[in-house]
PDB file of C-alpha atoms in Angstrom:
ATOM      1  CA  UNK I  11     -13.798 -13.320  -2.489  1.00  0.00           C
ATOM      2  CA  UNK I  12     -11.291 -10.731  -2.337  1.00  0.00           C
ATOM      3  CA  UNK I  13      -7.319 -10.782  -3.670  1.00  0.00           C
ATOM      4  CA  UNK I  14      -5.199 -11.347  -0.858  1.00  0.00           C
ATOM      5  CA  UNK I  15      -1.936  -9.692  -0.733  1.00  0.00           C
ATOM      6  CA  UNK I  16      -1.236  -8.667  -4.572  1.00  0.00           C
ATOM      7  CA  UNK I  17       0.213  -5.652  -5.933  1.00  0.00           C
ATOM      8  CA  UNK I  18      -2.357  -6.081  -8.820  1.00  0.00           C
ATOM      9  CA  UNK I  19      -5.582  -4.771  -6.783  1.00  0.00           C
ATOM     10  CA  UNK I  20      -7.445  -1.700  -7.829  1.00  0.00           C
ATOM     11  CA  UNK I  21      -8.092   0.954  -6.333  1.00  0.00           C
ATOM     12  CA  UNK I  22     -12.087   0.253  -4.935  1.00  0.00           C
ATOM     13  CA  UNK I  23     -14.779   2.768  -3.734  1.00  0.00           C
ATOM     14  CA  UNK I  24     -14.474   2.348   0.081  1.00  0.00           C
ATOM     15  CA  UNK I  25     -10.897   2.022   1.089  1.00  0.00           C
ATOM     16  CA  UNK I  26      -8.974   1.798   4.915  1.00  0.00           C
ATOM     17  CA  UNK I  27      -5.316   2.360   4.917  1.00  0.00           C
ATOM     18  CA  UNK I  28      -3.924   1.178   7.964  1.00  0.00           C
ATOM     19  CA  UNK I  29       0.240   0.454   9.049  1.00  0.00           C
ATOM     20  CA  UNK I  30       2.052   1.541  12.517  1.00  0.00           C
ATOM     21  CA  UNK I  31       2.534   5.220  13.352  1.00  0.00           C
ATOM     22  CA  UNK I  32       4.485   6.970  10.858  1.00  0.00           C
ATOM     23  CA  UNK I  33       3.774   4.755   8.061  1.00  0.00           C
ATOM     24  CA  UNK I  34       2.395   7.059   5.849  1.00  0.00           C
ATOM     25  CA  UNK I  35      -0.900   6.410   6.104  1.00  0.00           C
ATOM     26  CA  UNK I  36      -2.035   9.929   5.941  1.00  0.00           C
ATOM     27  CA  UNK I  37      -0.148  11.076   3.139  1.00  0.00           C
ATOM     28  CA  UNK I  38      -1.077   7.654   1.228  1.00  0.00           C
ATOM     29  CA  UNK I  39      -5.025   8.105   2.675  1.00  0.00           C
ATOM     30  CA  UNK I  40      -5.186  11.583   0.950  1.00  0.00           C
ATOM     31  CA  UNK I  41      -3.883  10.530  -2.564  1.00  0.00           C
ATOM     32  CA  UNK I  42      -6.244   7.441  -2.541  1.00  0.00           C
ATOM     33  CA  UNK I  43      -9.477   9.620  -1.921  1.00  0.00           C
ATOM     34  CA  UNK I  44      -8.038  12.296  -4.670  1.00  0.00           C
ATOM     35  CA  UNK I  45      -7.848   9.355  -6.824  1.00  0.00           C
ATOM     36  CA  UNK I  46     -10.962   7.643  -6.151  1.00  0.00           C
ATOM     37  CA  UNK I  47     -12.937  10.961  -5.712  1.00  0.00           C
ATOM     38  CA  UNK I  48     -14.216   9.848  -2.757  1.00  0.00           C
ATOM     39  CA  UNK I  49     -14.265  11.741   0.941  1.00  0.00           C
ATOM     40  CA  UNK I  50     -10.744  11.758   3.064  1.00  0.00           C
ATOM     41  CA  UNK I  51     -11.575  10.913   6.926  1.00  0.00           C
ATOM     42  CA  UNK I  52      -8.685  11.112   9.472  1.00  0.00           C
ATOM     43  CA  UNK I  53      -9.406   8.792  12.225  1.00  0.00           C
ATOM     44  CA  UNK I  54      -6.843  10.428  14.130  1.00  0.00           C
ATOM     45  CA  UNK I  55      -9.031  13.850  13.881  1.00  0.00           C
ATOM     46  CA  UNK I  56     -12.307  12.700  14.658  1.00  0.00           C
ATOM     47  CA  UNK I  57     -10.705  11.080  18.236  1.00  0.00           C
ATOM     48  CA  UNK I  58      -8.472  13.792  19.474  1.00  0.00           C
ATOM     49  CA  UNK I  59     -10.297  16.623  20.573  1.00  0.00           C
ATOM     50  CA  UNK I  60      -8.741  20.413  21.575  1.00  0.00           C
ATOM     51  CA  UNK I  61      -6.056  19.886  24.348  1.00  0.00           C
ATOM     52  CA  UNK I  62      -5.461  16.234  23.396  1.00  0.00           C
ATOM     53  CA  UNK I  63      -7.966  15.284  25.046  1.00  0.00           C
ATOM     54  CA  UNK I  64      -9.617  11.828  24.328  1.00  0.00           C
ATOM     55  CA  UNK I  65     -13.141  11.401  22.491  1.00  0.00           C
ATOM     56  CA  UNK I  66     -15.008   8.871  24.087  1.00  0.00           C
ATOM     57  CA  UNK I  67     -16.391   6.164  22.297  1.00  0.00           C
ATOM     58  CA  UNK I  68     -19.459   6.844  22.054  1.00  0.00           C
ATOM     59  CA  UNK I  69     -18.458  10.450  20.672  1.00  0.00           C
ATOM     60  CA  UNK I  70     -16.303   8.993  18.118  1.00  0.00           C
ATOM     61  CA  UNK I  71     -18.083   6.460  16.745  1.00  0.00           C
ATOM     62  CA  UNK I  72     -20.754   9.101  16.468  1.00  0.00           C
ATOM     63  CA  UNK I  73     -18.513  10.916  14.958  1.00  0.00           C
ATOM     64  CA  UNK I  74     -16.772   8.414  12.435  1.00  0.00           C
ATOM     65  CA  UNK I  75     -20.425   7.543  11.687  1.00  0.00           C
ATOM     66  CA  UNK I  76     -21.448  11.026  10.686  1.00  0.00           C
ATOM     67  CA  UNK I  77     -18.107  11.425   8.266  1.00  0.00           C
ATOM     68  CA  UNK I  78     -19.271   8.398   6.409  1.00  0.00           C
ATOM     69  CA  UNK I  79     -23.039   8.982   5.746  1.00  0.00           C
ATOM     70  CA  UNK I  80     -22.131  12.689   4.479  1.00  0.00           C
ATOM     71  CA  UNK I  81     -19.140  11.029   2.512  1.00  0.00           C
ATOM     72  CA  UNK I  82     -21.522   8.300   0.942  1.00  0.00           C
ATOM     73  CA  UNK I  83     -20.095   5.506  -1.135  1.00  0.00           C
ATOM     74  CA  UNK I  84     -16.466   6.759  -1.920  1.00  0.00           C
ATOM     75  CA  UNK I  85     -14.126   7.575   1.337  1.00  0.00           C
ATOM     76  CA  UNK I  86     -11.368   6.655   2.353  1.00  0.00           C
ATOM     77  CA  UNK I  87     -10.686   6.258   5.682  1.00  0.00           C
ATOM     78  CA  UNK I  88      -6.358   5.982   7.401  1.00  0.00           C
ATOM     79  CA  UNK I  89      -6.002   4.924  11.361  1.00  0.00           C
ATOM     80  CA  UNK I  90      -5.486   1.997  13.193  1.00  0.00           C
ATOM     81  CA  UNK I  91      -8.517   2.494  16.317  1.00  0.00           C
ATOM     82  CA  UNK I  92      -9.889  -1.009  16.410  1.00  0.00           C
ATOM     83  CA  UNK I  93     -12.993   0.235  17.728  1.00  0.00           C
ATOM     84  CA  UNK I  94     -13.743   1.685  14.095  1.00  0.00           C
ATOM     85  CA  UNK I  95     -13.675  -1.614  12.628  1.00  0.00           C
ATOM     86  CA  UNK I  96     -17.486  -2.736  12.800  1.00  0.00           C
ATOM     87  CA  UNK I  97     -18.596   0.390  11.578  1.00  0.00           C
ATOM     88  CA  UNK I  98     -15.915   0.696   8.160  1.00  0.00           C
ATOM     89  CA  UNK I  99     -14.871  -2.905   7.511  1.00  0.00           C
ATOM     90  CA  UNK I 100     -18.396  -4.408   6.315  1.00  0.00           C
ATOM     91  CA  UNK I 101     -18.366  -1.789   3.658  1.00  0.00           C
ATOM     92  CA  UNK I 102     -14.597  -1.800   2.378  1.00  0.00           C
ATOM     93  CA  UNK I 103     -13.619  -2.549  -0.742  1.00  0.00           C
ATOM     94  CA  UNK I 104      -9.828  -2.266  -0.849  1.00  0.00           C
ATOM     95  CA  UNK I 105      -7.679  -2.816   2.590  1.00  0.00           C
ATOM     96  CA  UNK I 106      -4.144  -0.522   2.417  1.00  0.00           C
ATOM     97  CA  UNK I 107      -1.753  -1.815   4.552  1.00  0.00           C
ATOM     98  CA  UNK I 108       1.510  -0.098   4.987  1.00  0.00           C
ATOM     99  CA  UNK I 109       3.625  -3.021   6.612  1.00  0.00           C
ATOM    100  CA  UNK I 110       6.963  -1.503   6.915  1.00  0.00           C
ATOM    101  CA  UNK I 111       9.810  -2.842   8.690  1.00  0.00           C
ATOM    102  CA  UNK I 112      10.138  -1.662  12.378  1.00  0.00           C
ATOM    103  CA  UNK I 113      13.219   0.756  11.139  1.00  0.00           C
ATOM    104  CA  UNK I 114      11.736   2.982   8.218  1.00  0.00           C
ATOM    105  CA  UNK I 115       8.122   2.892  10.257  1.00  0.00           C
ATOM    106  CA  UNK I 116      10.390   4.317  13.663  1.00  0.00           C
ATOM    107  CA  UNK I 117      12.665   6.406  11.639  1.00  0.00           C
ATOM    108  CA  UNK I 118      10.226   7.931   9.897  1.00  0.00           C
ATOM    109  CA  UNK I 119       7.494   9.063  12.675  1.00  0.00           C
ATOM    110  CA  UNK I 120      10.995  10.210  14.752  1.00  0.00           C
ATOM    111  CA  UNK I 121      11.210  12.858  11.409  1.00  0.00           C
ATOM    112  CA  UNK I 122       8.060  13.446  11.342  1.00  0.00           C
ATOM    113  CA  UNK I 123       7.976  14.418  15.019  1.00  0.00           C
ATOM    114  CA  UNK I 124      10.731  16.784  14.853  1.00  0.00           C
ATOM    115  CA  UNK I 125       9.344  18.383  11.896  1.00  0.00           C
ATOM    116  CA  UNK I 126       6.122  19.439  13.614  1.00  0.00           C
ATOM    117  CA  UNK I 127       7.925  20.369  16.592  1.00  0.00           C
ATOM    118  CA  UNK I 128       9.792  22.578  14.341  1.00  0.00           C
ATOM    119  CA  UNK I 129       6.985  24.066  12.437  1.00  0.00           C
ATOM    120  CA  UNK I 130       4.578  24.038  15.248  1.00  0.00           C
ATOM    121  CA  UNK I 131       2.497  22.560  12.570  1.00  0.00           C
ATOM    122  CA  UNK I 132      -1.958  22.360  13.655  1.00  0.00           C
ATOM    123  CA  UNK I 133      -2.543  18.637  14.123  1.00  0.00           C
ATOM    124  CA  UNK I 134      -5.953  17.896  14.701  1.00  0.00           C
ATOM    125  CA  UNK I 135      -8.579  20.883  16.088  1.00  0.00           C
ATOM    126  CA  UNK I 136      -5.947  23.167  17.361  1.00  0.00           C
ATOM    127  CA  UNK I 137      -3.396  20.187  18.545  1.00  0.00           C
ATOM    128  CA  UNK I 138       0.171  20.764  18.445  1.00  0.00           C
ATOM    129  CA  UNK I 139       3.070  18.791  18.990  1.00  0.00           C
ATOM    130  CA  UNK I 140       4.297  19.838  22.723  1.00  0.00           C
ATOM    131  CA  UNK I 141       7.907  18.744  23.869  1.00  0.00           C
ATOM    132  CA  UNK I 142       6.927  17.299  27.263  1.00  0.00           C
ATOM    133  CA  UNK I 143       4.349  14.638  25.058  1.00  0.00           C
ATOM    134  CA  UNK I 144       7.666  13.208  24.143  1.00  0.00           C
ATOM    135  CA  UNK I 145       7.730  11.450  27.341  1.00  0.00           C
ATOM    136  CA  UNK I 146       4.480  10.128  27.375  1.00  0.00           C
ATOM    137  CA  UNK I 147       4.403   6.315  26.944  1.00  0.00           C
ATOM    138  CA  UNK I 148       1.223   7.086  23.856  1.00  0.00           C
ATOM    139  CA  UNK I 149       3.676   9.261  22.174  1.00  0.00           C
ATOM    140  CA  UNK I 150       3.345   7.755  18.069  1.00  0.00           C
ATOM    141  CA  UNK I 151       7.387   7.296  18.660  1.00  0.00           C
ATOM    142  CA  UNK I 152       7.010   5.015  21.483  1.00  0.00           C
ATOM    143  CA  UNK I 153       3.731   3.400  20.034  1.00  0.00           C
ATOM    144  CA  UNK I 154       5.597   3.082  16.680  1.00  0.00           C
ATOM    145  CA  UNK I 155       8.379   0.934  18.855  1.00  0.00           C
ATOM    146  CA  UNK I 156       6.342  -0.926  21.301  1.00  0.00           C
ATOM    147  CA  UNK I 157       3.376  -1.778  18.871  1.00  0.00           C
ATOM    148  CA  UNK I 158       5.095  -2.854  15.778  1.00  0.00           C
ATOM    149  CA  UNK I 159       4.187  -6.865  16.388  1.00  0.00           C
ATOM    150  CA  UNK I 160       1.450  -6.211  17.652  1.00  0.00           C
ATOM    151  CA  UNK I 161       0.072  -4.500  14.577  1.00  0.00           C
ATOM    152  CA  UNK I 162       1.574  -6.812  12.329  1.00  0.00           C
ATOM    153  CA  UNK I 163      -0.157  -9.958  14.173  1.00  0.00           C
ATOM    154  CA  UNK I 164      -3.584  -7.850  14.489  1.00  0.00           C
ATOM    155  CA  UNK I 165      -3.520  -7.061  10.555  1.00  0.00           C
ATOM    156  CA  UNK I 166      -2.506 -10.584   9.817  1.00  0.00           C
ATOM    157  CA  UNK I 167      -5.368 -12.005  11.563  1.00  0.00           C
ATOM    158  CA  UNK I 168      -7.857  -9.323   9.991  1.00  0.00           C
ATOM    159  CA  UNK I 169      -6.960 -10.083   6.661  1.00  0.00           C
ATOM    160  CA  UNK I 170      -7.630 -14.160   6.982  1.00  0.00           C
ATOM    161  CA  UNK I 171     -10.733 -13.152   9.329  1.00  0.00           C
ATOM    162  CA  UNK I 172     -13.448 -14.953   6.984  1.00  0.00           C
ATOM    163  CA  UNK I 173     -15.654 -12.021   7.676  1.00  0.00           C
ATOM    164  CA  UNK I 174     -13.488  -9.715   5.786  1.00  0.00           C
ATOM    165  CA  UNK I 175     -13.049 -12.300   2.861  1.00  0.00           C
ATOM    166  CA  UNK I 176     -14.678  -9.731   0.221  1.00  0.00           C
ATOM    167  CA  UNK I 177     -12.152  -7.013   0.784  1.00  0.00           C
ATOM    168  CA  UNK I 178      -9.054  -7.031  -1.707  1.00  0.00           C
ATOM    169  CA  UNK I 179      -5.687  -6.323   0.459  1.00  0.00           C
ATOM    170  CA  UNK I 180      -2.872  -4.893  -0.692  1.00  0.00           C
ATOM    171  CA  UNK I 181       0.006  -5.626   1.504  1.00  0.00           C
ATOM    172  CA  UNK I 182       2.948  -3.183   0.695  1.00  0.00           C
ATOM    173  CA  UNK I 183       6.193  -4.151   2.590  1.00  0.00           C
ATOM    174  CA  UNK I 184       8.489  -1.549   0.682  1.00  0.00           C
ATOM    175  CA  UNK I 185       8.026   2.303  -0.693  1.00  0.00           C
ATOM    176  CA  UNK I 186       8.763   0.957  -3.817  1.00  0.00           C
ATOM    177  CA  UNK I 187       5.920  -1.762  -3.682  1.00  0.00           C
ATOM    178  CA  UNK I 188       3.384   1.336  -2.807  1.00  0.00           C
ATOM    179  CA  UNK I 189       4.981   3.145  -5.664  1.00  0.00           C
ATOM    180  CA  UNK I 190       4.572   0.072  -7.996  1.00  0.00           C
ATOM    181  CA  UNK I 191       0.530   0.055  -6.685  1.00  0.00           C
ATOM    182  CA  UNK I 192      -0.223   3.138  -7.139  1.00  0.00           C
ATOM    183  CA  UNK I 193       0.865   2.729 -10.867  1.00  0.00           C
ATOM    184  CA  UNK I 194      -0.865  -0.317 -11.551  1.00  0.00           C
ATOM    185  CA  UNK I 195      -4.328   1.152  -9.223  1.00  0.00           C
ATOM    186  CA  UNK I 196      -4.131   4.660 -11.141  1.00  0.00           C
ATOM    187  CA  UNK I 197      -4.660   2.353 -14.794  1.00  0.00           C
ATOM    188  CA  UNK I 198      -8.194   3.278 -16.165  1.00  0.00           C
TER     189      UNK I 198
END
């Protein structure tokens, strides 16, 4: 049976971070796999393909599915596409999840947004944030706002799913929780 909820959960093998847009799951998913010296797979660049356009499922499962078998027992994998979920969750040891409140989670992806418009940082194979996207109802600034619940009733219900019982869960609700975790999961 796996911890529920504690702040004194290592750091396992086969990890999913997951929170609302702008949560830091990337930044977080990175560190974890440096830590754990396992593979880093970005949902979020295995389903956007050049132009924004949309995988299908069938190519991104593939896809998803390919990133784990060449990663094999250590990876950690960050996004929030339910469709991923049969293929990661039977094997995950540790569950990330970034539960911030709906201010920090919206202030920050409205920074982060303005930086890459700034920098006309690469996204995701050749993807760039565009200022007409900011319009666009899939936006992560308007997901962010209209999807906070949601997420938080979706993760809440994945984490007392009896299915998922062996995964340990670390629920951070503050920075200074995930700073407290990663201190207590970096321990030898």
């Amino acid at each position: 049976m796996g911890r529920r909820g504690s702040l004194d959960v290592p750091l396992g093998p086969r990890v999913v971070v997951g929170g609302i847009s702008g949560s830091g799951k990337s930044t977080l998913g990175k560190e974890l796999a440096r830590r754990n010296g396992g593979a880093y797979i970005e949902l979020d660049s295995l389903f956007h393909n050049a132009g924004w356009r949309a995988s299908t499922d069938e190519e991104f499962v593939a896809r998803l599915r390919a990133a784990l078998a060449a990663a094999g027992d250590r990876w950690v994998v960050d996004g929030n596409y339910s469709r991923t979920r049969e293929e990661t969750w039977p094997h995950v040891t540790t569950f990330v999840w970034l539960d911030y409140p709906f201010g920090l989670a919206t202030w920050r992806t409205m920074k982060r947004t303005a930086r890459r418009l700034a920098t006309r940082e690469e996204l995701w194979n050749g993807n760039r944030e565009v200022w007409r996207n900011l319009l666009d109802k899939g936006h992560p600034i308007w997901w962010s706002m209209s999807q906070w619940r949601h997420s938080r009733r979706t993760y809440t219900a994945m984490v007392d799913d009896p299915r998922w019982a062996h995964v340990d869960v670390v629920h951070i609700r503050r920075p200074s929780e995930l700073r407290q975790w990663l201190r207590y999961a970096s321990r030898p």
